[in-house]
Tab-separated table of C-alpha atoms in Angstrom:
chain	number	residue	atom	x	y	z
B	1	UNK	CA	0.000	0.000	0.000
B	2	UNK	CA	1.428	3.696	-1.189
B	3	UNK	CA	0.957	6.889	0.210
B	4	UNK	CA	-0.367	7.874	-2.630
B	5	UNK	CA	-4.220	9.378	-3.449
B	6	UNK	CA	-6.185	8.529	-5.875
B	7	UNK	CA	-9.208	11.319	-7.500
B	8	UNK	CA	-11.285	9.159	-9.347
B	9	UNK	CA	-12.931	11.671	-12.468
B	10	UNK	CA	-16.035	11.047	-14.609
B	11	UNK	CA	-15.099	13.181	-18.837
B	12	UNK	CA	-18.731	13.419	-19.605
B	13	UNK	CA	-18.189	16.441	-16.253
B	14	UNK	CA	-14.875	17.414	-17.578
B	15	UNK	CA	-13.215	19.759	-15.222
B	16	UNK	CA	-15.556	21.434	-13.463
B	17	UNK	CA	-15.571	23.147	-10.197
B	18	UNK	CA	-16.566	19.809	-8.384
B	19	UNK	CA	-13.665	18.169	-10.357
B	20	UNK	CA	-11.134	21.022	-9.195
B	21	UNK	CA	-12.530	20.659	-6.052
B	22	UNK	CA	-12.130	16.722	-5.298
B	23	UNK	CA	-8.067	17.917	-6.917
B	24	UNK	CA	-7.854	20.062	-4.072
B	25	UNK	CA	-8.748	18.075	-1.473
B	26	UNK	CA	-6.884	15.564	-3.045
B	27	UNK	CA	-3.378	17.428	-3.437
B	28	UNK	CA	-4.164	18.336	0.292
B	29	UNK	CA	-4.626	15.205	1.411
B	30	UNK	CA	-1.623	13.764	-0.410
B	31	UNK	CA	1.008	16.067	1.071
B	32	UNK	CA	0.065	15.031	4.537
B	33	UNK	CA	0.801	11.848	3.019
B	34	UNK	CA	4.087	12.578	1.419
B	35	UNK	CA	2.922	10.890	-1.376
B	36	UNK	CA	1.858	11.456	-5.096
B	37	UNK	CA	-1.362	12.998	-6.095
B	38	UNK	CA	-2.969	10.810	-9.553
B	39	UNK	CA	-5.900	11.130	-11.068
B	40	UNK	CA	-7.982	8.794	-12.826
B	41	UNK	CA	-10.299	9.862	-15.914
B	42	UNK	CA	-12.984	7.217	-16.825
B	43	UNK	CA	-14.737	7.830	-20.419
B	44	UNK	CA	-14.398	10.086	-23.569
B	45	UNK	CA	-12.211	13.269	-22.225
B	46	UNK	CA	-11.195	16.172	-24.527
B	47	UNK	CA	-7.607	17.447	-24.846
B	48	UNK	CA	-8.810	20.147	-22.697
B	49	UNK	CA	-10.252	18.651	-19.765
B	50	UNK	CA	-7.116	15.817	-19.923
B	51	UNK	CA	-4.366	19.033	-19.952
B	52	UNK	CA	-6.229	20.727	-17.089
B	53	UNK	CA	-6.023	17.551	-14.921
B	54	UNK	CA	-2.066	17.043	-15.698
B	55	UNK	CA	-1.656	20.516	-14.808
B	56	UNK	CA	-2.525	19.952	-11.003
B	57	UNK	CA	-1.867	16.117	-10.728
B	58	UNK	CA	0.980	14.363	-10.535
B	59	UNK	CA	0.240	11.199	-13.071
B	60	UNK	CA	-3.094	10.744	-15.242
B	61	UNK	CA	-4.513	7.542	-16.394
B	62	UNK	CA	-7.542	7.408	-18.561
B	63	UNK	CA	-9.474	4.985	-19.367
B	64	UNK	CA	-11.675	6.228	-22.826
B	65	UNK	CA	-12.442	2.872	-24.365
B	66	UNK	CA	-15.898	2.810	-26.449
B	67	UNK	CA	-17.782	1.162	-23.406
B	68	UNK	CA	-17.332	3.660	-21.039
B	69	UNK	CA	-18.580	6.207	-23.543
B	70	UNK	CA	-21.826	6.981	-21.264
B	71	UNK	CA	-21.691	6.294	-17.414
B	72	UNK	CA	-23.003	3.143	-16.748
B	73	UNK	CA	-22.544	1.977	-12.857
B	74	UNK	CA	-21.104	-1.652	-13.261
B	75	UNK	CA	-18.328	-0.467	-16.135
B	76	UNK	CA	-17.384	2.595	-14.395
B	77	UNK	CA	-17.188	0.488	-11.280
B	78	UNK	CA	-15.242	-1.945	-12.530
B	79	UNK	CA	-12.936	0.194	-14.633
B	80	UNK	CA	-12.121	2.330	-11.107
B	81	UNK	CA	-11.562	-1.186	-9.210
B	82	UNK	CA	-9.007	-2.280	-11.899
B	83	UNK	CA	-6.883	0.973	-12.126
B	84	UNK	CA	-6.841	1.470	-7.964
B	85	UNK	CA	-6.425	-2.233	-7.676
B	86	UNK	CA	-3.047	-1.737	-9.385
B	87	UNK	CA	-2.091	1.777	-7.833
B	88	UNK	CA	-3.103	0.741	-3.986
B	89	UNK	CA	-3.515	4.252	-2.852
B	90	UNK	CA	-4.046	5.249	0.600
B	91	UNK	CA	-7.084	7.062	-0.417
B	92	UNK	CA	-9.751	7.139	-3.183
B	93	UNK	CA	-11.232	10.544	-3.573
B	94	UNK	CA	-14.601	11.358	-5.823
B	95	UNK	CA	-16.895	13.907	-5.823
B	96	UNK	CA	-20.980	14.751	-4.591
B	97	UNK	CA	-22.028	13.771	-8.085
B	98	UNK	CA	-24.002	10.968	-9.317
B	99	UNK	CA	-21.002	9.033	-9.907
B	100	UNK	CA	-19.327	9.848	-6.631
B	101	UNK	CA	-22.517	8.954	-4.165
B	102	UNK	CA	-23.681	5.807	-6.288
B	103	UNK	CA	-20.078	4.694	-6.556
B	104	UNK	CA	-18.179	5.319	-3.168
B	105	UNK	CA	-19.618	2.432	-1.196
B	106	UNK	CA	-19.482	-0.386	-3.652
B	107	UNK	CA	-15.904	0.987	-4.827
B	108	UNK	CA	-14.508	0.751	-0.914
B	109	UNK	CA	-16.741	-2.718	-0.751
B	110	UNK	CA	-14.699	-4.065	-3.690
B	111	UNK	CA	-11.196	-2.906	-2.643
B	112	UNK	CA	-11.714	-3.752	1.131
B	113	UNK	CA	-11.550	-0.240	2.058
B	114	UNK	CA	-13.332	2.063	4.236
B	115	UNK	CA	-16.170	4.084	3.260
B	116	UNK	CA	-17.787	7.935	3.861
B	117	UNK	CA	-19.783	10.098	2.271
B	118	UNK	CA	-20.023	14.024	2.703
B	119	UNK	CA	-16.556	14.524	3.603
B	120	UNK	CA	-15.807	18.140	4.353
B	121	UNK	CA	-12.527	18.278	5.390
B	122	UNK	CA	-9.347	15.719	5.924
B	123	UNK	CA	-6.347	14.877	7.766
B	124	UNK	CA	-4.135	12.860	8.913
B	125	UNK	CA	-3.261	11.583	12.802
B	126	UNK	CA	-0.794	9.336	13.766
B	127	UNK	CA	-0.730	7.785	9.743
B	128	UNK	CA	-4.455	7.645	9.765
B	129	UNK	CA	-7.185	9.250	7.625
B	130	UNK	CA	-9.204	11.820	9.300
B	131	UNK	CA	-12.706	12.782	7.286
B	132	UNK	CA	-14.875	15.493	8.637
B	133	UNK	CA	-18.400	15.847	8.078
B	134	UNK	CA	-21.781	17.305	9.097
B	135	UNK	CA	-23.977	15.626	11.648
B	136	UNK	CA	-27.310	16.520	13.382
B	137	UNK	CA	-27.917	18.417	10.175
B	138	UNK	CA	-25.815	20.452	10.082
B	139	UNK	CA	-26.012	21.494	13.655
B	140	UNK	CA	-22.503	19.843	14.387
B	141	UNK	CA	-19.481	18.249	12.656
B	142	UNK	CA	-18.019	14.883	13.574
B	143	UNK	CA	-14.578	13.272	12.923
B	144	UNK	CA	-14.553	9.629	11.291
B	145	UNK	CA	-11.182	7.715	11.850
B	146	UNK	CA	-11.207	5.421	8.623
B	147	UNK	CA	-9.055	2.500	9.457
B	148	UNK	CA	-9.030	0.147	6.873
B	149	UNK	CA	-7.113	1.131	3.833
B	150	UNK	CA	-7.709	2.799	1.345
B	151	UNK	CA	-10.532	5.020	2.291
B	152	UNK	CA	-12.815	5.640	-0.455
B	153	UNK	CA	-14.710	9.285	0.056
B	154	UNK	CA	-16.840	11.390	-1.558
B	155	UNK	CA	-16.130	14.948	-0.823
B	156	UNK	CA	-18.455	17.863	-0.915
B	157	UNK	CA	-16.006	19.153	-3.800
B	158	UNK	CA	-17.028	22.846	-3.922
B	159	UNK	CA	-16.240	23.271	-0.472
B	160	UNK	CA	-12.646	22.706	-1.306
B	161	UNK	CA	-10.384	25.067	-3.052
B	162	UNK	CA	-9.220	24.144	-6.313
B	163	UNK	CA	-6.004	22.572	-6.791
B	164	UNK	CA	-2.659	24.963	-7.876
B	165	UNK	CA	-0.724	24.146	-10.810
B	166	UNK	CA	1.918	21.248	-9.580
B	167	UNK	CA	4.942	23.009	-11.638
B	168	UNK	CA	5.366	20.630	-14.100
B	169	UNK	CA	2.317	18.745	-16.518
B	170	UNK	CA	2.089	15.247	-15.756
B	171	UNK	CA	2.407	11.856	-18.234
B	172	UNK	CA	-1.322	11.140	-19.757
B	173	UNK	CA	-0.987	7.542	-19.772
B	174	UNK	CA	-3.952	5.500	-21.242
B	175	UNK	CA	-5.090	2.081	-20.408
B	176	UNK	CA	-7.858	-0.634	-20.967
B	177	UNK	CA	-9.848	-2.398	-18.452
B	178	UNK	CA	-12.006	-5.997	-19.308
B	179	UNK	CA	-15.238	-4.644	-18.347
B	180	UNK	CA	-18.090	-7.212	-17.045
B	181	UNK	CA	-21.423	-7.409	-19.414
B	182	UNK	CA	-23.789	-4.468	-18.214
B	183	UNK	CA	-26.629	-5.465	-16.485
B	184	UNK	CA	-28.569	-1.971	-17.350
B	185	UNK	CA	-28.821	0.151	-20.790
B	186	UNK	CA	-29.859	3.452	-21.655
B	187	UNK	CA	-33.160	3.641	-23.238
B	188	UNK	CA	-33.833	7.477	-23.248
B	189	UNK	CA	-31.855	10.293	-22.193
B	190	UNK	CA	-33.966	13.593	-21.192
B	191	UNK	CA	-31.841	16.811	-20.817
B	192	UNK	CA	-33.402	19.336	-18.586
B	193	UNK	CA	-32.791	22.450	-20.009
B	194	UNK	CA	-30.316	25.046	-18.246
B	195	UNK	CA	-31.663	28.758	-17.587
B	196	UNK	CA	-28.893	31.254	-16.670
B	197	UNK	CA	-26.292	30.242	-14.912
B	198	UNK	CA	-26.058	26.808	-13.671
B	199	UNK	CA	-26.662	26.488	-9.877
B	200	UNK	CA	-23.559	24.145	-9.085
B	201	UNK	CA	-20.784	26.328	-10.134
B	202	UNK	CA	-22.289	30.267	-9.240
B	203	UNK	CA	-20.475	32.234	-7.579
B	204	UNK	CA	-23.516	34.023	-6.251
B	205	UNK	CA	-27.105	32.586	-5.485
B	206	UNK	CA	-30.326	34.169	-4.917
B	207	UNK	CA	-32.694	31.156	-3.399
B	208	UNK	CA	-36.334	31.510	-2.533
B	209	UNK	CA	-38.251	29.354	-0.275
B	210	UNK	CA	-42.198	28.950	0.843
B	211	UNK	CA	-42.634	32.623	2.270
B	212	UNK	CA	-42.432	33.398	-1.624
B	213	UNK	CA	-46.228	31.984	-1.503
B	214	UNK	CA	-46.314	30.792	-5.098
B	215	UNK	CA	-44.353	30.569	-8.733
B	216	UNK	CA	-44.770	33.739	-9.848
B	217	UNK	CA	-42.441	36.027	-7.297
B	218	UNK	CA	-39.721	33.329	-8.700
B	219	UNK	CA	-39.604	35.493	-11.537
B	220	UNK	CA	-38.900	38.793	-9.664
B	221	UNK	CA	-35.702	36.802	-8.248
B	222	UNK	CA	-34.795	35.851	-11.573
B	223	UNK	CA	-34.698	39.129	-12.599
B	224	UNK	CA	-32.732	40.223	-9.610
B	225	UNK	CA	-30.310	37.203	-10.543
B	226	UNK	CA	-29.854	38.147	-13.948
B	227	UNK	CA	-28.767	41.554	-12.870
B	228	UNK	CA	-26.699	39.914	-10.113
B	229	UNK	CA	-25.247	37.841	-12.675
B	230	UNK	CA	-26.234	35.076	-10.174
B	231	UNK	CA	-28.064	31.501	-10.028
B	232	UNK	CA	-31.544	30.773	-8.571
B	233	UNK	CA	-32.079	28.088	-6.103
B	234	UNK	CA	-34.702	27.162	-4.004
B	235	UNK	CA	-35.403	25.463	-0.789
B	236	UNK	CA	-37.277	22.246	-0.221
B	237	UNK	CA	-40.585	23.249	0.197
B	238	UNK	CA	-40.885	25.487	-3.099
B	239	UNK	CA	-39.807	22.714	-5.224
B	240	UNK	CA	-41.943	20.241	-3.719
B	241	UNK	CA	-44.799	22.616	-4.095
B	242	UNK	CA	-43.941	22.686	-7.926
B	243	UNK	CA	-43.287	26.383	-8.330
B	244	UNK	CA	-39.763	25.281	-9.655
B	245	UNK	CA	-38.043	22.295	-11.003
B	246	UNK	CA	-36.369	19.816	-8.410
B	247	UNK	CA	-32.735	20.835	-10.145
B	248	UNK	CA	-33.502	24.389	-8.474
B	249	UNK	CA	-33.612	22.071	-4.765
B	250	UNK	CA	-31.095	22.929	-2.166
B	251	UNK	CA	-30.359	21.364	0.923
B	252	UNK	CA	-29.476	18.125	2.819
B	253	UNK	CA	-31.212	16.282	-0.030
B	254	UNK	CA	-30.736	18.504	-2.735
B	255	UNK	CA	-27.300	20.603	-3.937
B	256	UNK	CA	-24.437	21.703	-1.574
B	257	UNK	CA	-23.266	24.567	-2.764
B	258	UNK	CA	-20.749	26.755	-1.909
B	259	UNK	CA	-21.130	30.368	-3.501
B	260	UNK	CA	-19.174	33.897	-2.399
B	261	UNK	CA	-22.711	34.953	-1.540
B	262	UNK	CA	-25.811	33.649	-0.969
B	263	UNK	CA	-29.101	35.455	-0.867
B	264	UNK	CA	-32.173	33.549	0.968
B	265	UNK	CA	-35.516	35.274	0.755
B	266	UNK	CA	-38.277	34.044	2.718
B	267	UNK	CA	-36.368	31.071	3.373
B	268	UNK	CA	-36.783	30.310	6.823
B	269	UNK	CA	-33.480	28.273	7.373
B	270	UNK	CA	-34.521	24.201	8.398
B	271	UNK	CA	-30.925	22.776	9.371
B	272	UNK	CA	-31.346	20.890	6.008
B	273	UNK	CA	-31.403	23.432	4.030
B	274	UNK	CA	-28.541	25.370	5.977
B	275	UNK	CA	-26.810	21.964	5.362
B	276	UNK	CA	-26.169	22.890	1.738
B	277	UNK	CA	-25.177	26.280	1.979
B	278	UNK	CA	-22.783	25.860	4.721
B	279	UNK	CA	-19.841	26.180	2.958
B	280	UNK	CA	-20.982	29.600	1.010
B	281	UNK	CA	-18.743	32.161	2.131
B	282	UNK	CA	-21.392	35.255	3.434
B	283	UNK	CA	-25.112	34.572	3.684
B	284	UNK	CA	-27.905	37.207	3.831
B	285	UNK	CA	-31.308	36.904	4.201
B	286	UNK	CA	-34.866	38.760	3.646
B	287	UNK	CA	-37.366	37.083	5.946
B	288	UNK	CA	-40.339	38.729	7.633
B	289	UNK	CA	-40.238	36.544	11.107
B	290	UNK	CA	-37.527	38.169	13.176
B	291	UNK	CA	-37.372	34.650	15.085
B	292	UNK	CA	-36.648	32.767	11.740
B	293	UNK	CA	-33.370	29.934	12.508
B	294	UNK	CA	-31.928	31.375	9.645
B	295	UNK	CA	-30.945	34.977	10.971
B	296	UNK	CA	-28.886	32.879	13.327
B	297	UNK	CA	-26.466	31.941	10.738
B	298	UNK	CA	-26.206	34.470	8.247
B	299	UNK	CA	-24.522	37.413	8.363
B	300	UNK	CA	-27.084	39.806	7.029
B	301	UNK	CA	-30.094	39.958	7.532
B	302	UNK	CA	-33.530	42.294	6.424
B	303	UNK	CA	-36.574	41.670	8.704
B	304	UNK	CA	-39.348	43.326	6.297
B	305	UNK	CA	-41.362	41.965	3.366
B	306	UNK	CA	-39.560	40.312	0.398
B	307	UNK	CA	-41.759	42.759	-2.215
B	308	UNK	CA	-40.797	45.271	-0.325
B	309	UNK	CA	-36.576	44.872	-0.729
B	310	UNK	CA	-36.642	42.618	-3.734
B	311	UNK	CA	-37.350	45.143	-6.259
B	312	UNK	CA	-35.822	48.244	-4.938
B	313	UNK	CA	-32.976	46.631	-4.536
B	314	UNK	CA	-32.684	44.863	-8.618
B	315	UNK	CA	-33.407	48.916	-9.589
B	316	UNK	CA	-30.196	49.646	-7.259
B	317	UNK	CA	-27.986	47.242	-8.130
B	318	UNK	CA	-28.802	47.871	-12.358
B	319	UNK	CA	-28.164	51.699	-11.366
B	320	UNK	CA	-25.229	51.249	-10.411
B	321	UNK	CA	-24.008	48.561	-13.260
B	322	UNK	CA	-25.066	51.345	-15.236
């Protein structure tokens, strides 16, 4: 067994912000190792995406054959088995994507490893792996000794800065994998379609939750978002009452983001929901109950009617784009 980590990337994401986040916590984590940082790229990857990964890692080995074209769970599985099996890290990193959560457990099940999800932060004590993460939504964090090696995590990515350049561009080095028969095939694919700027990767959210009282004042934050240059997101409650799509969902059981700012109007701050927007760096809120839990934990925070701060406040902020 190496000292070595191990960031385990899906092409059809290429290098996103989740991607650069899972390098970072992965270049962290392996210089409290002293060892080597690699990453491994399952599927079709451009030039692009496959430059920006040597740039911050210390070896790259893809894996592109024709198979692993779309992400299917048992060749994706198996292709990740057969390239750690071979490199016997001390730790297997991926991110909170699809691939990451439905992966992570079976992965550390098939390399005798030790599994945990939601990491948000790691270390090392006395040669062990440390992996932080939320508990009691939110409300507290908790420290997981993983003992058997390697420890296979998914991180919350965007809650970890993105790797630096390592100084010199690592060896691409491609491979094949005998992949079993899959057991499941794509029939259909439906792509939602993506208004303004996608909610994973903004740099500054407006979200709107039940106080909003229906669809329609959804578009007033739109419109404030667009002149924000922002994302809108939305707790629980809206998207369950169908005033937006489920993708819009943030929380516990929806996207973890991690934005410079986040605005939450008439959001009244569940610990689930604070759950996914722990990591964004300031938090204000408009909320018309002074006693709302979510003037706890922001920094700013408006105690009046959203219509009455909402649109005064778009006419301001285009003023002075202007």
């Amino acid at each position: 067994m190496s000292n070595d980590v191990v960031i385990c990337l899906s092409a059809s994401s290429g290098y996103d912000r989740a991607a650069q986040g899972v390098a970072g916590a992965g270049r962290k984590l392996a210089d409290e190792l002293s060892g080597s940082l690699r990453a491994v790229v399952v599927g079709a990857a451009d030039d692009q995406m496959l430059a920006d990964v040597a740039e911050v890692a210390d070896a790259v080995i893809v894996a592109d054959q024709p198979e692993l074209a779309d992400y299917q769970p048992e060749s994706y599985l198996a292709a990740f088995e057969h390239i750690c099996r071979q490199l016997e890290p001390a730790a297997v990193l991926l991110g909170s994507d699809t691939v990451g959560l439905e992966l992570t457990p079976r992965l550390a099940a098939r390399l005798g490893g030790s599994p945990m999800s939601d990491g948000t932060g790691l270390s090392v004590a006395d040669g062990t792996i440390r992996v932080s993460r939320s508990a009691y939504g939110g409300k507290a964090e908790a420290v997981y000794e993983l003992k058997r090696s390697p420890a296979v995590v998914w991180v919350r990515a965007r809650g970890f800065e993105p790797a630096l350049p390592a100084g010199s561009e690592a060896v691409v080095e491609k491979t094949s994998v005998e992949l079993p028969e899959a057991t499941t095939r794509i029939v259909e694919r439906h792509v939602e379609e993506q208004e303004g700027i996608p909610l994973d990767d903004a740099q500054l959210v407006v979200g709107g939750g039940r106080g909003l009282g229906a669809a329609e004042p959804f578009d007033d934050l739109r419109i404030l978002a667009t002149v924000m240059n922002a994302a809108v997101g939305a707790s629980r409650s809206a998207c369950d009452e169908g005033w937006v799509p489920p993708s819009y969902q943030i929380g516990q059981t929806g996207k973890k983001i991690a934005p410079e700012l986040y605005l939450a109007v008439a959001i009244s701050g569940a610990a689930q929901h604070m759950l996914g927007v722990s990591d964004a760096k300031a938090l204000c809120a408009i909320n018309t109950d002074p006693d709302a839990p979510i003037f706890r934990s922001c920094h700013f925070g408006i105690v009046e009617d959203y219509r009455k701060v909402v649109p005064p406040l778009t006419e301001r902020l285009r003023e002075l784009k202007q």
